[in-house]
Amino acid sequence: MRNSISVDTLPRANSRVMTSEFGRDLLMGLAQTPRSIPPKYFYDAVGSALFDRICDLPEYYLTRTEQTILSTHASEIAEWIGPHAEIVEFGAGSLKKIQTLLDAFDTDRSPARYLPIDISGEHIAQAAAQLRARYPTLLVQPIIGDYTAPLTLPPTDTRIGQRVGFFPGSTLGNFHPDEALAFLRSAAGMLRGGSLLIGIDLIKHPARLHAAYNDSQGVTAAFNLNVLRRANNELGADFDTDQFNHHAIYHPVLQRIEMHLISRREQTVSIGDQRVLFSEGDTIHTESSYKYTIDGFRSLAVKAGFRAGPVWTDRERQFSVHWLHAPRG
């Protein structure tokens, strides 16, 4: 069945939808073949809380393994960061991982400023308040916005050391390789003369990947379906979430996990003035998560203008954390 909406008809949608970036992107994505929703819209307050739960699941090795790497090598990483640094965290979320790095510094060398960037304003405001209470001498300045878009950071001064980007969680894997390259190039410019500390998930046995994205408690399924609930709450859409199934699968040729929502039956969904027709089995692609080899990622970073520094992994080489030097000129 052909999609019932097209780009040409989008301006006729009601103002509640078209004045929202989420609404415009949702209609654009559902007008495409195959249908899609940008994964950044997972992260409203509910979605961010669900993702925090995912990170604690036994099947979800990524957070646990990355945390082990950061904890094991925190002192060494702190030396690379240097004294009185400014740390810019992309997609900061709950602000938990940065604490491992902050705790590794001596008081007289601790970072001067922390700029967490996140699209979920409510979630990051609460997390920032908790962080200030724990680190009262650290200047915490949340930036609410899309870190994939151009951003203007506060100016630095001579009291602040190098600017270090922090991008944990293998979130770069959510980008198509061309988008990942574009982001890294943008980050290289933003961090000019500084560095980037980034977590990258590695290629591994498909069974391990399948389990991580199809957890037995159904938290990942709830996280995936929440983007439809968000559309209902914010845009007045009428998705019946009981009529969509979560589906995640690893494609070894593309080296990526794909997450989809699958229509369980023929149905019509209203979004503003638009109607979207779904046949049984139609899918909405909500996320890709690319996996890398160490050499493959380092080559991508060098192509973006970075100079590769040290890399840290766990004993099983499930995950990697890379230090990259941004260009100066």
Coordinates of C-alpha atoms in Angstrom, one line a residue:
M1 CA 0.0 0.0 0.0
R2 CA 1.3 3.4 -0.9
N3 CA 1.9 6.0 1.8
S4 CA -1.1 8.3 2.2
I5 CA 1.0 11.5 2.7
S6 CA 3.7 13.2 0.6
V7 CA 6.0 16.1 1.1
D8 CA 3.7 18.3 -1.1
T9 CA 0.8 17.9 1.3
L10 CA 2.6 18.5 4.5
P11 CA 1.9 22.3 4.7
R12 CA -1.8 21.5 5.0
A13 CA -1.3 19.8 8.4
N14 CA -2.6 21.8 11.4
S15 CA -0.5 24.4 13.1
R16 CA 0.1 22.3 16.2
V17 CA 2.0 19.8 14.1
M18 CA 3.7 22.1 11.6
T19 CA 5.0 24.6 14.3
S20 CA 6.7 21.6 16.0
E21 CA 10.1 20.4 14.7
F22 CA 9.0 16.9 15.9
G23 CA 5.8 17.2 14.0
R24 CA 7.4 18.3 10.7
D25 CA 10.1 15.6 11.0
L26 CA 7.5 12.9 11.8
L27 CA 5.4 13.7 8.8
M28 CA 8.4 14.0 6.5
G29 CA 9.7 10.6 7.8
L30 CA 6.4 8.9 7.4
A31 CA 6.0 10.3 3.9
Q32 CA 9.2 8.5 2.8
T33 CA 9.7 4.9 1.6
P34 CA 10.7 3.2 3.8
R35 CA 9.1 5.1 6.6
S36 CA 11.3 6.4 9.4
I37 CA 11.4 8.6 12.6
P38 CA 14.7 10.3 13.6
P39 CA 16.0 8.6 16.7
K40 CA 16.6 11.9 18.5
Y41 CA 12.8 12.0 19.3
F42 CA 13.2 9.0 21.6
Y43 CA 14.4 11.3 24.3
D44 CA 11.6 13.2 25.9
A45 CA 11.5 12.9 29.7
V46 CA 9.8 9.4 29.6
G47 CA 12.1 8.2 26.9
S48 CA 15.2 9.4 28.7
A49 CA 14.1 7.6 31.9
L50 CA 13.4 4.4 29.9
F51 CA 16.9 4.6 28.4
D52 CA 18.4 4.9 31.8
R53 CA 16.6 1.6 32.7
I54 CA 18.0 0.0 29.5
C55 CA 21.5 0.9 30.6
D56 CA 21.0 -1.2 33.7
L57 CA 19.7 -4.3 32.0
P58 CA 21.8 -7.5 32.2
E59 CA 21.6 -7.9 28.4
Y60 CA 22.7 -4.4 27.6
Y61 CA 26.5 -4.8 27.8
L62 CA 27.3 -1.4 26.3
T63 CA 26.9 0.9 29.3
R64 CA 28.4 -1.6 31.8
T65 CA 31.4 -2.4 29.6
E66 CA 32.1 1.3 28.8
Q67 CA 31.8 2.2 32.5
T68 CA 34.4 -0.5 33.4
I69 CA 36.8 0.9 30.8
L70 CA 36.3 4.5 32.1
S71 CA 36.7 3.4 35.7
T72 CA 39.8 1.3 35.0
H73 CA 41.6 4.0 33.0
A74 CA 40.1 7.2 34.7
S75 CA 43.4 8.4 36.1
E76 CA 45.2 8.0 32.7
I77 CA 42.3 9.7 30.9
A78 CA 42.4 12.6 33.5
E79 CA 46.1 13.1 32.6
W80 CA 45.1 13.4 28.9
I81 CA 42.3 15.9 29.8
G82 CA 44.7 18.0 31.8
P83 CA 44.1 20.7 34.5
H84 CA 41.1 23.0 34.6
A85 CA 39.6 21.7 31.4
E86 CA 36.3 22.5 29.8
I87 CA 34.3 19.3 29.1
V88 CA 31.6 19.4 26.5
E89 CA 29.3 16.3 26.6
F90 CA 27.2 15.6 23.5
G91 CA 23.8 14.0 24.3
A92 CA 24.6 14.1 28.0
G93 CA 21.4 12.4 29.3
S94 CA 21.5 11.6 33.0
L95 CA 25.1 12.9 33.5
K96 CA 26.2 9.7 35.2
K97 CA 29.3 8.8 33.1
I98 CA 31.0 12.2 33.5
Q99 CA 31.2 11.6 37.2
T100 CA 33.7 8.8 36.7
L101 CA 36.0 11.2 35.1
L102 CA 35.4 14.1 37.5
D103 CA 36.2 11.8 40.5
A104 CA 39.6 11.0 38.9
F105 CA 41.0 14.5 39.3
D106 CA 42.9 16.0 42.2
T107 CA 41.1 19.1 43.6
D108 CA 43.7 21.5 42.3
R109 CA 43.4 20.1 38.7
S110 CA 39.7 19.4 38.4
P111 CA 37.7 20.7 35.3
A112 CA 36.6 24.3 35.5
R113 CA 33.5 24.0 33.4
Y114 CA 31.1 21.4 32.2
L115 CA 28.7 21.9 29.2
P116 CA 26.3 19.1 28.9
I117 CA 24.3 19.2 25.6
D118 CA 20.9 17.4 25.4
I119 CA 17.6 17.7 23.6
S120 CA 15.5 16.9 26.7
G121 CA 15.5 20.1 28.7
E122 CA 13.5 18.8 31.7
H123 CA 15.7 15.7 32.1
I124 CA 19.0 17.5 31.8
A125 CA 17.9 20.3 34.2
Q126 CA 17.2 17.8 37.0
A127 CA 20.5 16.0 36.3
A128 CA 22.5 19.2 36.3
A129 CA 21.0 20.3 39.7
Q130 CA 22.1 17.0 41.2
L131 CA 25.6 17.3 39.6
R132 CA 26.1 20.8 41.0
A133 CA 25.2 19.5 44.5
R134 CA 27.9 16.8 44.2
Y135 CA 30.6 19.1 42.6
P136 CA 30.0 22.6 44.0
T137 CA 33.1 24.1 42.6
L138 CA 32.3 22.9 39.0
L139 CA 30.6 25.4 36.8
V140 CA 27.7 23.4 35.1
Q141 CA 26.0 25.1 32.2
P142 CA 23.5 22.9 30.4
I143 CA 22.9 23.6 26.7
I144 CA 19.4 22.5 25.6
G145 CA 19.5 21.6 21.9
D146 CA 20.3 19.2 19.2
Y147 CA 24.1 18.5 19.3
T148 CA 24.0 17.4 15.6
A149 CA 23.0 21.0 14.6
P150 CA 25.4 24.0 14.7
L151 CA 25.8 25.2 18.2
T152 CA 27.5 28.2 19.7
L153 CA 29.4 27.4 22.9
P154 CA 30.2 30.0 25.6
P155 CA 33.5 31.7 25.1
T156 CA 36.5 30.4 27.1
D157 CA 39.1 32.4 28.9
T158 CA 42.7 32.0 30.1
R159 CA 41.6 30.3 33.3
I160 CA 40.2 27.3 31.4
G161 CA 42.4 24.6 30.0
Q162 CA 41.8 22.6 26.9
R163 CA 38.3 22.0 25.5
V164 CA 37.5 18.3 25.6
G165 CA 34.5 16.7 23.9
F166 CA 32.9 13.7 25.6
F167 CA 30.7 11.5 23.6
P168 CA 30.1 8.2 25.4
G169 CA 27.6 5.3 24.8
S170 CA 28.5 4.6 21.2
T171 CA 25.8 7.1 20.2
L172 CA 27.8 7.9 17.1
G173 CA 26.7 4.4 15.9
N174 CA 23.1 5.9 15.5
F175 CA 24.4 7.9 12.6
H176 CA 24.8 6.6 9.0
P177 CA 28.5 6.6 8.2
D178 CA 28.2 9.8 6.1
E179 CA 26.4 11.5 9.0
A180 CA 29.0 10.2 11.4
L181 CA 31.7 11.7 9.3
A182 CA 29.8 15.0 9.1
F183 CA 29.4 15.0 12.9
L184 CA 33.1 14.3 13.6
R185 CA 34.1 17.1 11.2
S186 CA 31.8 19.5 13.0
A187 CA 33.1 18.3 16.4
A188 CA 36.7 18.8 15.2
G189 CA 35.9 22.4 14.4
M190 CA 34.1 23.0 17.7
L191 CA 36.9 21.4 19.7
R192 CA 39.7 23.0 17.6
G193 CA 43.0 22.7 19.5
G194 CA 41.4 20.4 22.0
S195 CA 40.4 16.7 22.1
L196 CA 37.5 14.2 21.9
L197 CA 36.9 11.2 24.1
I198 CA 34.4 8.9 22.4
G199 CA 32.9 5.5 23.1
I200 CA 32.5 3.2 20.1
D201 CA 30.8 -0.2 20.2
L202 CA 32.7 -3.0 18.4
I203 CA 31.6 -5.8 16.0
K204 CA 30.8 -9.0 17.9
H205 CA 28.7 -12.2 17.7
P206 CA 25.2 -11.4 16.4
A207 CA 23.6 -13.3 19.3
R208 CA 25.1 -10.8 21.8
L209 CA 23.8 -7.9 19.8
H210 CA 20.3 -9.4 19.4
A211 CA 20.0 -9.9 23.1
A212 CA 21.1 -6.4 23.9
Y213 CA 18.3 -4.8 21.8
N214 CA 15.6 -7.4 22.6
D215 CA 15.8 -7.6 26.3
S216 CA 13.7 -10.1 28.2
Q217 CA 11.9 -7.4 30.4
G218 CA 10.7 -5.5 27.3
V219 CA 12.2 -2.2 28.4
T220 CA 13.7 -1.6 24.9
A221 CA 10.3 -2.3 23.3
A222 CA 8.7 0.3 25.6
F223 CA 11.5 2.7 24.7
N224 CA 10.9 2.2 21.0
L225 CA 7.1 2.5 21.3
N226 CA 7.4 5.6 23.5
V227 CA 8.1 7.7 20.4
L228 CA 4.5 7.0 19.2
R229 CA 3.1 7.9 22.6
R230 CA 5.1 11.1 22.4
A231 CA 3.5 11.9 19.1
N232 CA 0.1 11.3 20.7
N233 CA 0.8 13.5 23.7
E234 CA 2.6 16.4 21.9
L235 CA 1.0 16.4 18.5
G236 CA -2.5 15.0 19.1
A237 CA -1.8 11.9 17.0
D238 CA -3.8 8.7 17.6
F239 CA -1.3 5.9 17.3
D240 CA -2.6 2.7 19.0
T241 CA 0.7 1.5 20.5
D242 CA -0.9 -1.9 21.1
Q243 CA -1.0 -2.4 17.4
F244 CA 2.7 -1.9 16.8
N245 CA 5.5 -4.4 17.7
H246 CA 9.1 -3.7 18.5
H247 CA 11.6 -5.4 16.3
A248 CA 15.4 -5.3 16.3
I249 CA 17.8 -7.2 14.1
Y250 CA 21.5 -7.2 13.2
H251 CA 22.5 -6.9 9.6
P252 CA 26.1 -8.2 9.3
V253 CA 26.7 -6.8 5.8
L254 CA 25.7 -3.3 6.9
Q255 CA 27.3 -3.9 10.3
R256 CA 24.4 -2.4 12.1
I257 CA 21.5 -3.1 14.4
E258 CA 18.1 -1.8 13.0
M259 CA 15.2 -1.1 15.3
H260 CA 11.7 -1.0 13.7
L261 CA 8.1 -0.6 14.8
I262 CA 5.9 -3.1 12.8
S263 CA 2.2 -2.6 12.2
R264 CA 0.2 -5.6 13.5
R265 CA -2.7 -4.9 11.2
E266 CA -4.1 -2.6 8.6
Q267 CA -4.8 0.7 10.3
T268 CA -5.1 4.4 9.8
V269 CA -3.3 6.9 12.0
S270 CA -4.2 10.6 12.2
I271 CA -1.5 13.2 12.8
G272 CA -3.1 16.7 12.7
D273 CA -5.0 16.9 9.4
Q274 CA -3.0 14.1 7.8
R275 CA -3.9 10.4 7.7
V276 CA -1.2 7.7 7.4
L277 CA -2.3 4.3 6.2
F278 CA -0.5 1.2 7.4
S279 CA -0.8 -2.3 6.0
E280 CA -0.2 -5.3 8.2
G281 CA 3.6 -5.8 8.4
D282 CA 4.5 -2.2 7.4
T283 CA 7.4 -0.9 9.4
I284 CA 8.7 2.4 10.8
H285 CA 12.5 2.5 11.0
T286 CA 13.3 4.2 14.3
E287 CA 17.0 3.6 14.8
S288 CA 20.2 2.2 13.4
S289 CA 23.2 1.3 15.6
Y290 CA 26.4 0.8 13.6
K291 CA 29.2 -1.3 15.0
Y292 CA 32.9 -0.7 14.1
T293 CA 36.3 -2.3 14.2
I294 CA 38.9 -0.3 16.0
D295 CA 40.9 0.4 12.9
G296 CA 37.7 1.2 10.9
F297 CA 36.7 3.9 13.4
R298 CA 40.2 5.4 13.7
S299 CA 40.3 5.7 9.9
L300 CA 36.9 7.5 10.0
A301 CA 38.2 9.9 12.7
V302 CA 41.3 10.7 10.7
K303 CA 39.2 11.4 7.6
A304 CA 37.3 13.9 9.7
G305 CA 40.5 15.8 10.6
F306 CA 41.3 14.2 14.0
R307 CA 44.7 12.7 14.9
A308 CA 44.2 9.3 16.6
G309 CA 45.5 9.0 20.1
P310 CA 45.3 6.1 22.6
V311 CA 42.4 3.6 22.6
W312 CA 41.2 1.6 25.6
T313 CA 39.1 -1.6 25.5
D314 CA 37.8 -4.2 27.8
R315 CA 39.4 -7.7 28.0
E316 CA 36.9 -9.2 25.6
R317 CA 37.2 -6.3 23.2
Q318 CA 33.5 -5.8 23.2
F319 CA 33.7 -2.0 23.4
S320 CA 36.3 0.8 22.9
V321 CA 37.0 4.3 24.1
H322 CA 39.1 6.5 21.9
W323 CA 41.1 9.7 22.5
L324 CA 41.3 11.9 19.4
H325 CA 43.3 15.1 19.0
A326 CA 41.3 17.9 17.2
P327 CA 43.2 20.0 14.6
R328 CA 44.6 23.4 15.7
G329 CA 44.4 25.3 12.5

